[in-house]
Coordinates of C-alpha atoms and ligand atoms in Angstrom, one line a residue:
Chain A
X1 CA -81.8 6.6 -42.5
X2 CA -78.4 8.2 -43.3
X3 CA -78.9 10.5 -40.4
X4 CA -79.1 7.6 -37.9
X5 CA -76.1 5.9 -39.2
X6 CA -74.2 9.2 -39.0
X7 CA -75.0 9.5 -35.3
X8 CA -73.7 5.9 -34.6
X9 CA -70.4 6.8 -36.2
X10 CA -70.3 10.0 -34.2
X11 CA -70.7 8.2 -30.9
X12 CA -67.9 5.7 -31.7
X13 CA -64.9 7.7 -30.3
X14 CA -66.3 7.2 -26.8
X15 CA -65.8 3.5 -27.1
X16 CA -62.5 3.8 -28.8
X17 CA -61.0 5.8 -26.0
X18 CA -59.0 2.8 -24.7
X19 CA -57.2 2.6 -28.0
X20 CA -53.6 3.7 -27.8
X21 CA -53.0 7.0 -29.6
X22 CA -49.7 5.8 -31.0
X23 CA -48.0 2.4 -31.5
X24 CA -44.7 4.0 -30.2
X25 CA -45.5 5.3 -26.8
X26 CA -42.8 7.4 -25.0
X27 CA -40.1 5.2 -23.3
X28 CA -37.6 6.1 -20.6
X29 CA -34.1 6.0 -22.0
X30 CA -32.0 3.0 -21.1
X31 CA -29.6 4.8 -19.0
X32 CA -32.4 5.9 -16.7
X33 CA -32.2 2.6 -14.7
X34 CA -28.5 3.1 -14.0
X35 CA -29.1 6.8 -13.2
X36 CA -32.0 5.9 -10.8
X37 CA -29.8 3.3 -9.1
X38 CA -27.0 5.7 -8.6
X39 CA -29.3 8.5 -7.6
X40 CA -31.1 6.5 -5.0
X41 CA -27.9 5.1 -3.6
X42 CA -26.6 8.7 -3.3
X43 CA -29.8 9.6 -1.5
X44 CA -29.4 6.7 0.8
X45 CA -25.8 7.6 1.7
X46 CA -26.7 11.3 2.1
X47 CA -29.7 10.5 4.4
X48 CA -27.6 8.1 6.4
X49 CA -24.7 10.5 6.9
X50 CA -27.0 13.5 7.7
X51 CA -29.3 11.5 10.0
X52 CA -26.3 9.9 11.6
X53 CA -27.7 6.4 11.1
X54 CA -25.3 3.7 12.3
X55 CA -26.4 0.7 10.4
X56 CA -25.5 0.3 6.7
X57 CA -28.6 -1.8 6.4
X58 CA -30.7 1.3 7.1
X59 CA -28.9 3.2 4.4
X60 CA -29.6 0.4 2.0
X61 CA -33.3 0.3 2.9
X62 CA -33.6 4.0 2.4
X63 CA -31.9 3.7 -1.0
X64 CA -34.1 0.8 -2.0
X65 CA -37.3 2.6 -0.9
X66 CA -36.3 5.8 -2.8
X67 CA -35.4 3.7 -5.8
X68 CA -38.8 1.9 -5.9
X69 CA -40.8 5.1 -5.4
X70 CA -38.8 7.2 -7.8
X71 CA -38.9 4.6 -10.5
X72 CA -42.7 4.2 -10.1
X73 CA -43.2 7.9 -10.2
X74 CA -40.9 8.5 -13.2
X75 CA -42.3 5.6 -15.2
X76 CA -45.8 6.6 -14.4
X77 CA -45.2 10.2 -15.6
X78 CA -43.4 9.3 -18.8
X79 CA -44.6 5.9 -19.9
X80 CA -48.0 5.6 -18.3
X81 CA -49.7 3.7 -15.5
X82 CA -49.5 0.2 -16.9
X83 CA -45.8 0.2 -17.5
X84 CA -45.3 1.8 -14.0
X85 CA -47.2 -1.0 -12.3
X86 CA -45.3 -3.5 -14.5
X87 CA -42.0 -2.1 -13.3
X88 CA -43.1 -2.0 -9.7
X89 CA -44.2 -5.7 -9.8
X90 CA -40.9 -6.6 -11.4
X91 CA -38.9 -4.7 -8.8
X92 CA -40.9 -6.4 -6.0
X93 CA -40.3 -9.9 -7.5
X94 CA -36.6 -9.2 -7.7
X95 CA -36.5 -7.9 -4.2
X96 CA -38.3 -11.0 -2.9
X97 CA -35.8 -13.1 -4.7
X98 CA -32.9 -11.3 -3.2
X99 CA -34.5 -11.5 0.3
X100 CA -35.0 -15.3 -0.2
X101 CA -31.4 -15.8 -1.4
X102 CA -29.8 -13.7 1.3
X103 CA -30.1 -16.1 4.2
X104 CA -29.2 -19.0 2.0
X105 CA -26.1 -17.3 0.5
X106 CA -24.9 -16.0 3.9
X107 CA -25.5 -19.4 5.5
X108 CA -23.4 -21.1 2.8
X109 CA -20.8 -18.4 3.0
X110 CA -20.6 -18.6 6.8
X111 CA -20.3 -22.4 6.7
X112 CA -17.7 -22.5 4.0
X113 CA -15.6 -19.8 5.5
X114 CA -15.7 -21.1 9.0
X115 CA -15.8 -24.8 8.3
X116 CA -13.7 -25.0 5.1
X117 CA -10.3 -24.8 6.8
X118 CA -11.2 -27.6 9.1
X119 CA -12.1 -30.1 6.4
X120 CA -9.2 -32.2 5.3
X121 CA -8.4 -35.9 4.9
X122 CA -7.4 -36.3 8.5
X123 CA -10.7 -34.8 9.6
X124 CA -12.7 -37.1 7.4
X125 CA -10.8 -40.3 8.4
X126 CA -10.4 -40.0 12.2
X127 CA -12.8 -40.3 15.1
X128 CA -12.9 -38.3 18.3
X129 CA -11.6 -41.2 20.2
X130 CA -9.3 -39.8 23.0
X131 CA -9.5 -36.2 21.8
X132 CA -10.4 -33.8 24.6
X133 CA -12.8 -31.0 23.8
X134 CA -10.2 -28.2 24.0
X135 CA -7.6 -30.1 21.9
X136 CA -7.1 -29.7 18.2
X137 CA -7.4 -32.7 15.9
X138 CA -10.0 -35.3 16.0
X139 CA -12.4 -35.9 13.2
X140 CA -15.8 -37.0 12.0
X141 CA -15.2 -40.4 10.6
X142 CA -17.4 -42.1 13.2
X143 CA -20.2 -39.5 12.7
X144 CA -20.1 -39.6 8.9
X145 CA -20.2 -43.4 9.0
X146 CA -23.1 -43.2 11.4
X147 CA -25.1 -40.7 9.3
X148 CA -24.5 -42.7 6.1
X149 CA -25.5 -45.9 7.7
X150 CA -28.5 -44.6 9.5
X151 CA -29.8 -42.6 6.5
X152 CA -29.2 -45.5 4.1
X153 CA -31.0 -47.9 6.4
X154 CA -33.9 -45.5 6.9
X155 CA -34.1 -45.1 3.1
X156 CA -34.1 -48.8 2.6
X157 CA -37.0 -49.1 5.0
X158 CA -39.0 -46.0 4.0
X159 CA -38.6 -45.6 0.2
X160 CA -40.0 -48.9 -1.0
X161 CA -42.9 -48.7 1.5
X162 CA -43.6 -45.1 0.6
X163 CA -43.4 -45.7 -3.2
X164 CA -45.7 -48.7 -3.0
X165 CA -48.2 -46.9 -0.8
X166 CA -48.3 -44.0 -3.2
X167 CA -48.7 -46.4 -6.2
X168 CA -51.6 -48.1 -4.3
X169 CA -53.2 -44.8 -3.5
X170 CA -53.1 -43.5 -7.0
X171 CA -53.4 -46.6 -9.2
X172 CA -55.5 -48.9 -7.1
X173 CA -56.9 -47.2 -4.0
X174 CA -60.7 -46.7 -4.0
X175 CA -63.0 -46.3 -1.0
X176 CA -62.5 -46.5 2.7
X177 CA -59.1 -48.1 2.9
X178 CA -57.5 -45.5 0.6
X179 CA -59.1 -42.7 2.6
X180 CA -57.9 -44.1 5.8
X181 CA -54.3 -44.5 4.5
X182 CA -54.4 -40.9 3.1
X183 CA -55.5 -39.7 6.5
X184 CA -52.8 -41.5 8.4
X185 CA -50.1 -40.3 6.0
X186 CA -51.3 -36.8 6.6
X187 CA -51.1 -37.3 10.3
X188 CA -47.7 -38.8 10.0
X189 CA -46.5 -35.8 8.0
X190 CA -47.1 -33.7 11.1
X191 CA -45.3 -35.9 13.6
X192 CA -42.5 -33.9 15.3
X193 CA -39.2 -35.7 15.1
X194 CA -38.8 -35.9 18.8
X195 CA -42.2 -37.7 19.0
X196 CA -41.1 -40.2 16.4
X197 CA -38.0 -40.7 18.5
X198 CA -40.0 -41.2 21.7
X199 CA -42.3 -43.7 19.9
X200 CA -39.4 -45.9 18.9
X201 CA -37.8 -45.4 22.3
X202 CA -40.8 -46.7 24.1
X203 CA -41.2 -49.6 21.7
X204 CA -37.7 -50.6 21.0
X205 CA -35.7 -49.8 24.0
X206 CA -38.3 -49.9 26.8
X207 CA -40.7 -52.6 25.7
X208 CA -38.3 -54.9 23.7
X209 CA -35.4 -54.0 26.0
X210 CA -33.0 -53.6 23.2
X211 CA -30.1 -51.2 23.5
X212 CA -29.1 -48.0 21.7
X213 CA -28.3 -48.6 18.1
X214 CA -28.1 -46.9 14.7
X215 CA -30.9 -49.2 13.7
X216 CA -33.3 -47.8 16.3
X217 CA -32.4 -44.3 15.0
X218 CA -33.0 -45.4 11.4
X219 CA -36.5 -46.7 12.5
X220 CA -37.4 -43.3 13.8
X221 CA -35.9 -41.6 10.7
X222 CA -37.9 -43.9 8.4
X223 CA -41.1 -42.9 10.2
X224 CA -40.3 -39.3 9.4
X225 CA -39.3 -40.1 5.8
X226 CA -42.2 -42.3 4.8
X227 CA -45.0 -39.7 4.7
X228 CA -42.9 -37.3 2.7
X229 CA -42.1 -40.0 0.1
X230 CA -45.7 -41.0 -0.1
X231 CA -47.0 -37.5 -0.5
X232 CA -44.6 -36.3 -3.1
X233 CA -44.8 -39.6 -5.1
X234 CA -48.5 -39.4 -5.0
X235 CA -48.5 -35.9 -6.4
X236 CA -46.1 -36.9 -9.2
X237 CA -48.1 -40.0 -10.1
X238 CA -51.3 -38.0 -10.3
X239 CA -49.6 -35.7 -12.9
X240 CA -49.0 -38.7 -15.3
X241 CA -51.8 -38.3 -17.9
X242 CA -54.4 -41.0 -17.9
X243 CA -54.0 -41.2 -21.6
X244 CA -50.6 -42.9 -21.2
X245 CA -52.1 -45.5 -18.9
X246 CA -54.9 -46.1 -21.4
X247 CA -52.5 -46.3 -24.3
X248 CA -50.5 -48.9 -22.5
X249 CA -53.6 -50.9 -21.4
X250 CA -55.0 -50.8 -24.9
X251 CA -51.8 -52.5 -26.1
X252 CA -52.8 -55.4 -23.9
X253 CA -50.1 -54.6 -21.4
X254 CA -51.1 -55.8 -17.9
X255 CA -51.7 -53.1 -15.3
X256 CA -48.8 -53.8 -13.1
X257 CA -46.4 -53.6 -16.1
X258 CA -48.1 -50.4 -17.2
X259 CA -47.4 -48.9 -13.8
X260 CA -43.8 -50.2 -13.7
X261 CA -42.8 -49.4 -17.3
X262 CA -44.9 -46.5 -18.3
X263 CA -46.3 -44.6 -15.3
X264 CA -43.3 -44.7 -12.9
X265 CA -40.6 -43.9 -15.6
X266 CA -42.7 -40.9 -16.7
X267 CA -42.9 -39.6 -13.2
X268 CA -39.4 -40.6 -12.1
X269 CA -37.9 -37.1 -12.2
X270 CA -40.4 -35.7 -9.7
X271 CA -40.4 -38.8 -7.6
X272 CA -36.6 -38.5 -7.2
X273 CA -36.8 -34.9 -6.2
X274 CA -39.4 -35.8 -3.5
X275 CA -37.3 -38.7 -2.2
X276 CA -34.2 -36.4 -2.1
X277 CA -36.1 -33.8 -0.1
X278 CA -37.2 -36.5 2.4
X279 CA -33.6 -37.7 2.6
X280 CA -32.2 -34.3 3.1
X281 CA -34.7 -33.7 5.9
X282 CA -33.8 -36.9 7.8
X283 CA -30.1 -36.4 7.3
X284 CA -30.3 -33.3 9.4
X285 CA -32.3 -34.8 12.2
X286 CA -30.9 -34.6 15.7
X287 CA -33.6 -35.3 18.2
X288 CA -34.3 -39.0 17.5
X289 CA -30.6 -39.6 17.2
X290 CA -30.0 -38.3 20.7
X291 CA -32.7 -40.5 22.1
X292 CA -32.0 -43.7 20.2
X293 CA -28.4 -43.7 18.9
X294 CA -27.0 -41.9 21.9
X295 CA -23.8 -40.6 20.5
X296 CA -20.3 -42.1 20.6
X297 CA -16.8 -40.7 20.2
X298 CA -15.5 -44.0 18.9
X299 CA -16.0 -45.7 15.6
X300 CA -18.8 -48.2 15.7
X301 CA -19.4 -49.7 12.3
X302 CA -22.2 -52.0 13.5
X303 CA -25.4 -50.1 12.8
X304 CA -27.4 -52.8 14.6
X305 CA -25.7 -52.8 17.9
X306 CA -24.3 -50.2 20.3
X307 CA -24.2 -46.4 20.3
X308 CA -23.2 -44.6 17.2
X309 CA -22.8 -40.9 16.3
X310 CA -24.1 -38.9 13.4
X311 CA -23.2 -35.6 11.8
X312 CA -26.0 -33.4 13.3
X313 CA -25.4 -34.9 16.7
X314 CA -21.7 -34.3 16.3
X315 CA -22.3 -30.7 15.5
X316 CA -24.5 -30.3 18.5
X317 CA -22.0 -32.0 20.8
X318 CA -19.1 -30.0 19.6
X319 CA -20.9 -26.7 19.8
X320 CA -22.0 -27.6 23.4
X321 CA -18.3 -28.1 24.4
X322 CA -17.8 -24.4 23.7
X323 CA -14.1 -24.4 23.1
X324 CA -12.4 -22.8 20.1
X325 CA -11.3 -26.2 18.7
X326 CA -14.7 -27.7 19.2
X327 CA -16.4 -24.7 17.4
X328 CA -14.1 -25.3 14.4
X329 CA -15.0 -28.9 14.4
X330 CA -18.7 -28.1 14.5
X331 CA -18.5 -25.8 11.5
X332 CA -16.4 -28.3 9.6
X333 CA -18.9 -31.1 10.3
X334 CA -21.8 -28.8 9.3
X335 CA -20.1 -28.2 6.0
X336 CA -19.5 -31.9 5.4
X337 CA -23.2 -32.5 6.2
X338 CA -24.4 -29.9 3.7
X339 CA -21.9 -31.2 1.1
X340 CA -23.1 -34.8 1.6
X341 CA -26.8 -33.9 1.1
X342 CA -25.8 -31.8 -1.9
X343 CA -23.8 -34.5 -3.5
X344 CA -26.6 -37.0 -3.0
X345 CA -29.0 -34.5 -4.5
X346 CA -26.8 -34.0 -7.6
X347 CA -26.4 -37.7 -8.1
X348 CA -30.2 -38.3 -7.8
X349 CA -30.9 -35.5 -10.2
X350 CA -28.4 -36.9 -12.6
X351 CA -30.1 -40.2 -12.5
X352 CA -33.5 -38.6 -12.9
X353 CA -32.5 -36.5 -15.9
X354 CA -31.0 -39.6 -17.5
X355 CA -34.3 -41.4 -17.0
X356 CA -36.8 -38.6 -17.4
X357 CA -39.1 -38.1 -20.4
X358 CA -37.1 -36.9 -23.3
X359 CA -38.5 -33.9 -25.2
X360 CA -37.4 -32.0 -28.2
X361 CA -36.3 -33.3 -31.6
Chain B
X1 CA -56.3 -61.9 -39.0
X2 CA -59.3 -59.7 -39.6
X3 CA -62.2 -60.9 -37.5
X4 CA -65.9 -60.2 -37.4
X5 CA -67.6 -58.6 -34.4
X6 CA -71.2 -59.2 -33.4
X7 CA -72.6 -57.0 -30.8
X8 CA -76.0 -57.7 -29.3
X9 CA -78.0 -55.9 -26.7
X10 CA -75.1 -53.9 -25.4
X11 CA -75.7 -51.3 -22.7
X12 CA -72.9 -49.4 -21.0
X13 CA -72.9 -47.3 -17.8
X14 CA -70.7 -44.8 -16.0
X15 CA -71.8 -45.5 -12.5
X16 CA -75.5 -44.9 -12.5
X17 CA -75.5 -43.0 -15.8
X18 CA -76.5 -45.1 -18.7
X19 CA -74.4 -43.8 -21.6
X20 CA -75.5 -46.2 -24.4
X21 CA -78.4 -48.5 -24.6
X22 CA -79.2 -51.8 -26.3
X23 CA -76.9 -51.6 -29.3
X24 CA -77.0 -54.5 -31.7
X25 CA -74.8 -54.5 -34.8
X26 CA -72.3 -56.5 -36.9
X27 CA -68.9 -55.2 -37.8
X28 CA -67.7 -56.8 -41.1
X29 CA -64.2 -58.3 -41.1
X30 CA -61.6 -56.7 -43.3
X31 CA -63.6 -53.6 -43.9
X32 CA -63.8 -50.1 -42.5
X33 CA -66.8 -49.3 -40.4
X34 CA -67.3 -45.6 -39.4
X35 CA -69.3 -44.4 -36.4
X36 CA -70.9 -41.0 -36.8
X37 CA -73.3 -39.0 -34.6
X38 CA -73.5 -35.9 -32.5
X39 CA -71.2 -35.2 -29.6
X40 CA -72.0 -37.1 -26.5
X41 CA -74.1 -39.8 -28.1
X42 CA -71.7 -42.5 -26.9
X43 CA -69.6 -43.3 -29.9
X44 CA -66.4 -43.4 -27.8
X45 CA -68.1 -45.3 -25.1
X46 CA -69.3 -47.9 -27.5
X47 CA -65.9 -48.2 -29.2
X48 CA -64.3 -48.7 -25.8
X49 CA -66.7 -51.5 -24.9
X50 CA -65.4 -53.4 -28.0
X51 CA -62.0 -54.0 -26.4
X52 CA -63.0 -53.9 -22.8
X53 CA -61.4 -50.5 -22.2
X54 CA -64.7 -49.2 -20.9
X55 CA -64.3 -50.9 -17.6
X56 CA -60.9 -49.1 -17.1
X57 CA -63.0 -46.0 -16.3
X58 CA -64.0 -46.0 -12.6
X59 CA -67.7 -47.0 -12.5
X60 CA -67.6 -48.3 -16.1
X61 CA -70.0 -51.3 -16.5
X62 CA -71.3 -53.2 -19.5
X63 CA -74.3 -55.4 -20.1
X64 CA -74.8 -57.5 -23.3
X65 CA -72.6 -59.5 -25.6
X66 CA -69.7 -58.8 -27.9
X67 CA -68.7 -61.8 -30.0
X68 CA -65.4 -61.8 -31.8
X69 CA -65.7 -64.6 -34.3
X70 CA -68.2 -66.3 -32.0
X71 CA -66.2 -65.9 -28.8
X72 CA -67.9 -63.7 -26.2
X73 CA -65.5 -61.0 -25.0
X74 CA -67.5 -60.6 -21.8
X75 CA -67.9 -64.3 -21.2
X76 CA -66.7 -65.9 -18.0
X77 CA -63.0 -66.4 -17.7
X78 CA -62.1 -64.0 -20.5
X79 CA -59.0 -62.0 -19.7
X80 CA -59.5 -58.3 -20.7
X81 CA -55.7 -58.1 -21.2
X82 CA -55.9 -60.8 -23.9
X83 CA -58.9 -59.0 -25.4
X84 CA -56.9 -55.8 -25.7
X85 CA -54.0 -57.7 -27.3
X86 CA -56.4 -58.9 -30.0
X87 CA -58.2 -55.6 -30.5
X88 CA -55.9 -52.6 -30.7
X89 CA -56.9 -49.0 -30.2
X90 CA -55.8 -45.6 -31.5
X91 CA -56.8 -42.5 -29.5
X92 CA -58.1 -39.1 -30.3
X93 CA -55.0 -37.3 -29.1
X94 CA -51.6 -38.8 -30.1
X95 CA -50.1 -40.3 -27.0
X96 CA -46.7 -41.8 -27.6
X97 CA -44.9 -42.9 -24.4
X98 CA -42.8 -39.8 -23.5
X99 CA -40.0 -41.8 -21.9
X100 CA -39.4 -43.9 -24.9
X101 CA -37.7 -43.4 -28.2
X102 CA -39.5 -43.8 -31.5
X103 CA -38.1 -47.3 -31.8
X104 CA -39.1 -48.2 -28.3
X105 CA -42.6 -46.9 -28.8
X106 CA -43.1 -49.3 -31.6
X107 CA -41.5 -52.1 -29.7
X108 CA -43.3 -51.4 -26.5
X109 CA -46.3 -53.6 -27.1
X110 CA -44.1 -56.6 -27.7
X111 CA -41.5 -55.9 -25.0
X112 CA -43.9 -55.0 -22.2
X113 CA -46.0 -58.1 -23.0
X114 CA -42.9 -60.0 -22.1
X115 CA -42.2 -61.0 -25.7
X116 CA -38.4 -61.2 -25.9
X117 CA -37.1 -61.0 -29.4
X118 CA -33.7 -61.0 -30.9
X119 CA -32.3 -57.6 -31.9
X120 CA -32.5 -58.3 -35.6
X121 CA -36.1 -59.6 -35.4
X122 CA -37.1 -56.6 -33.4
X123 CA -35.4 -54.2 -35.9
X124 CA -37.3 -55.9 -38.7
X125 CA -40.6 -55.7 -36.8
X126 CA -40.2 -52.0 -36.0
X127 CA -39.3 -51.2 -39.6
X128 CA -42.2 -53.2 -41.0
X129 CA -44.7 -51.4 -38.7
X130 CA -43.3 -48.0 -39.3
X131 CA -43.4 -48.6 -43.1
X132 CA -47.0 -49.9 -42.6
X133 CA -47.8 -46.6 -40.9
X134 CA -46.2 -44.6 -43.7
X135 CA -43.7 -43.2 -41.3
X136 CA -40.5 -45.1 -41.9
X137 CA -39.0 -42.6 -44.4
X138 CA -39.6 -39.7 -42.1
X139 CA -38.1 -41.2 -38.9
X140 CA -35.6 -43.9 -40.1
X141 CA -32.6 -41.6 -39.3
X142 CA -33.8 -40.7 -35.8
X143 CA -35.2 -43.9 -34.4
X144 CA -33.4 -43.3 -31.1
X145 CA -34.9 -39.8 -30.6
X146 CA -38.0 -39.4 -28.4
X147 CA -41.4 -40.0 -30.0
X148 CA -42.7 -36.8 -28.4
X149 CA -40.4 -34.7 -30.7
X150 CA -42.5 -35.6 -33.8
X151 CA -45.2 -33.5 -35.2
X152 CA -48.8 -34.3 -34.3
X153 CA -49.5 -36.2 -37.5
X154 CA -46.3 -38.1 -37.2
X155 CA -47.0 -38.9 -33.6
X156 CA -50.4 -40.3 -34.5
X157 CA -48.9 -42.5 -37.2
X158 CA -46.4 -43.6 -34.6
X159 CA -49.3 -44.6 -32.4
X160 CA -50.8 -46.5 -35.2
X161 CA -47.5 -48.3 -35.8
X162 CA -47.4 -49.0 -32.1
X163 CA -50.9 -50.5 -32.2
X164 CA -50.2 -52.7 -35.3
X165 CA -46.9 -54.0 -33.9
X166 CA -48.7 -56.4 -31.6
X167 CA -50.5 -57.8 -34.6
X168 CA -54.1 -57.3 -33.5
X169 CA -57.1 -58.6 -35.5
X170 CA -59.2 -55.4 -35.1
X171 CA -58.1 -51.8 -34.9
X172 CA -60.4 -49.3 -33.2
X173 CA -59.8 -45.6 -33.9
X174 CA -61.4 -42.8 -31.9
X175 CA -61.4 -39.7 -34.0
X176 CA -57.8 -40.3 -34.9
X177 CA -57.6 -37.1 -37.1
X178 CA -59.5 -34.6 -35.0
X179 CA -56.3 -33.1 -33.6
X180 CA -54.4 -33.1 -37.0
X181 CA -53.9 -30.8 -39.9
X182 CA -55.4 -31.6 -43.3
X183 CA -52.2 -33.0 -44.8
X184 CA -51.7 -35.4 -41.8
X185 CA -55.3 -36.3 -42.0
X186 CA -54.9 -37.3 -45.6
X187 CA -51.9 -39.3 -44.7
X188 CA -53.8 -41.2 -42.0
X189 CA -56.8 -41.8 -44.3
X190 CA -54.4 -43.3 -46.9
X191 CA -53.0 -45.5 -44.2
X192 CA -56.5 -46.7 -43.1
X193 CA -57.2 -47.6 -46.7
X194 CA -54.0 -49.6 -46.8
X195 CA -54.6 -51.3 -43.4
X196 CA -58.1 -52.5 -44.1
X197 CA -56.9 -55.5 -46.1
X198 CA -55.3 -56.9 -42.9
X199 CA -57.4 -55.6 -40.1
X200 CA -61.0 -55.0 -39.3
X201 CA -61.2 -51.3 -38.7
X202 CA -63.7 -49.3 -36.7
X203 CA -63.3 -45.5 -36.9
X204 CA -65.2 -42.8 -35.0
X205 CA -65.2 -39.5 -36.9
X206 CA -66.9 -36.2 -36.7
X207 CA -66.1 -35.5 -40.3
X208 CA -68.8 -36.6 -42.8
X209 CA -66.4 -36.4 -45.8
X210 CA -64.0 -38.6 -43.9
X211 CA -66.6 -41.2 -43.2
X212 CA -67.6 -41.1 -46.8
X213 CA -64.0 -41.4 -48.1
X214 CA -62.6 -44.1 -45.9
X215 CA -65.4 -46.3 -44.8
X216 CA -67.3 -49.2 -46.3
X217 CA -70.0 -49.2 -43.7
X218 CA -71.4 -46.4 -41.6
X219 CA -73.3 -46.5 -38.3
X220 CA -75.2 -43.5 -37.2
X221 CA -75.7 -43.0 -33.4
X222 CA -78.0 -40.5 -31.8
X223 CA -79.5 -39.6 -28.5
X224 CA -83.1 -38.6 -27.8
X225 CA -82.1 -35.7 -25.5
X226 CA -79.2 -34.6 -23.3
X227 CA -78.8 -37.0 -20.5
X228 CA -80.6 -39.8 -22.4
X229 CA -78.6 -42.8 -23.4
X230 CA -77.2 -42.9 -27.0
X231 CA -78.6 -45.4 -29.4
X232 CA -77.7 -46.9 -32.7
X233 CA -80.1 -45.4 -35.3
X234 CA -78.9 -47.4 -38.3
X235 CA -76.0 -49.1 -39.9
X236 CA -75.6 -49.7 -43.6
X237 CA -73.3 -49.5 -46.6
X238 CA -71.7 -46.1 -46.5
X239 CA -73.0 -45.3 -50.0
X240 CA -76.5 -46.1 -48.9
X241 CA -76.2 -44.0 -45.7
X242 CA -75.0 -41.0 -47.6
X243 CA -77.3 -41.2 -50.6
X244 CA -80.4 -42.8 -49.3
X245 CA -80.6 -43.4 -45.5
X246 CA -83.7 -45.2 -44.3
X247 CA -84.1 -42.9 -41.2
X248 CA -85.0 -39.3 -41.4
X249 CA -82.7 -38.3 -38.5
X250 CA -79.7 -39.8 -40.3
X251 CA -80.4 -37.6 -43.4
X252 CA -80.8 -34.5 -41.2
X253 CA -77.5 -35.2 -39.4
X254 CA -75.6 -35.9 -42.6
X255 CA -76.9 -32.8 -44.4
X256 CA -75.9 -30.7 -41.4
X257 CA -79.3 -29.9 -40.0
X258 CA -78.3 -30.7 -36.5
X259 CA -75.4 -32.1 -34.5
Ligands
LIG1 N1 -65.5 -40.9 -17.9 C1 -66.8 -40.6 -17.9 N2 -67.5 -40.6 -16.8 C2 -68.8 -40.3 -16.8 N3 -69.5 -40.1 -17.9 C3 -68.9 -40.1 -19.1 C4 -67.5 -40.4 -19.2 N4 -67.1 -40.4 -20.5 C5 -68.3 -40.1 -21.2 N5 -69.3 -40.0 -20.3 C6 -70.7 -39.7 -20.7 O1 -71.1 -40.7 -21.6 C7 -71.9 -40.1 -22.7 C8 -71.3 -40.5 -24.0 O2 -70.0 -39.9 -24.1 P1 -69.0 -40.3 -25.3 O3 -69.0 -41.8 -25.5 O4 -67.7 -39.6 -25.0 O5 -69.7 -39.6 -26.5 P2 -69.1 -39.3 -28.0 O6 -67.8 -40.0 -28.1 O7 -70.1 -39.8 -28.9 O8 -68.9 -37.8 -28.1 C9 -71.9 -38.6 -22.4 O9 -73.2 -38.3 -21.9 C10 -70.8 -38.4 -21.5 O10 -71.2 -37.3 -20.6
LIG2 MG1 -65.8 -39.2 -28.4

């Protein structure tokens, strides 16, 4: 009897092998990271010089590769496999982050440094009327006005319809109709902007025989905007817990008020983000604008009649002129467009934060 | 005020699935009735048929009659919204509205029902209901803070205050303490004892001691097998159920032999 129990105890160590031998495993000293960074940079430079490599990017890549491998090997030797893999994963995550940020940062830098000098009060408040392509001066007032009007009009058309569609799909929609709507929204999401432009062109300008106008452009933009609004709003509404709806209904609050006062406010933050993404997307559209709004060097404040301009179209036109002055104007206009979208975004986020569910004590 | 509920021949479905079958019982006014029974026997389902919340679930369907002081809740022309105004509900998990402050949570039922009040009147109503829920002293200095910042037990009492603020005749509670710690549970039990003078209270609980402590009458539900509809086995004075039930299954369940 005691013999058997003895053997069980004897065989125990096999199972306990995974147990760490100490609670304070060996660690690489803190300075090792800095040392590794310096070391691999040195290796990169040395390899670059010796190999006669031209591009600094190649030097950097070699250094980065050496850093990753050396760090993995060193950690693996001193701290063990798990820590080494952990470090490797962390390094890769950071590298991906830097890779993702690089184009964004360089784009911003490029736009600000090239376009920044051109943006001033005169630029914002004057049109291109009478300015020749190689001349300095001129401005974007007409294009800014056009973009603001067209985007605002498209939003007025698309946001309410999109929101209501999403509310229908999530809160009411059952059966065939809802499935059909979901299908069409999915199809609409994939419509290329030029096709939306052609659609409105054939309907508005060819069939109804109405002329170019900001409104026609806004129609096409709203077609592009609507599915994005529906989709993002739908996802956000689905995230609202059913418990909240039930809590509200159980208080004897009618369904429509429940949606309006409980469900929508709870999801407002995410909905705003989705709407802003949609807005940013259409603010940068060029193709339907070329087809439907045509472009104009003069100020046309009437969005419902006559050709207008818009910022993306303006950038395109100026770039196409190919003169030094026109390039400067194109960069400056691009900067204004980015700033405009950014400001709108910040405003919307501010509103959403102010309205969003409050947490904490 | 407190009203009597008479249920007869009530059967409830989720789509094709029959969750409870042929339930007939009386719920006494101004008393606490506890529903006990093993998981899945349809206690929550039955509770939700009493204020027409069952039909909110997709596929939810009810047959039979529920009389509130002789008025059939499922009769023609009865508005479920009005029914829910009269019969309030507290859920298993505390669910204050996350976008609203503590004050607004209590006021929500009145405001969202379109009942405009003067500021002073609303203040008075909020205070009265928070006091009624034994929560006033803990939150009176932070009425404007969000309700979701409270502890679980406080949130549940906030939900009770929210439910009582619309002055219902009946209060249904579905395992209101199952997500709470013992101290909060005691606070809620005290509260139930206090509320029963004004409301007819029905409480679902998994906790036998709780049923014995807070209720005047106890109903035991059971189901023959998984997938079978739940049925009412018996309902009697709580003392009777816990000391000398008339059905063997009840005794087995209470003494912990199954469930
Ligand atoms: N939303 C639902 N959809 C379909 N079936 C459900 C739903 N809720 C509950 N049921 C079923 O109804 C039966 C009773 O459930 P429930 O009333 O929640 O029991 P209890 O509250 O007593 O644990 C169970 O068989 C359960 O699977
Ligand atoms: Mg339940």
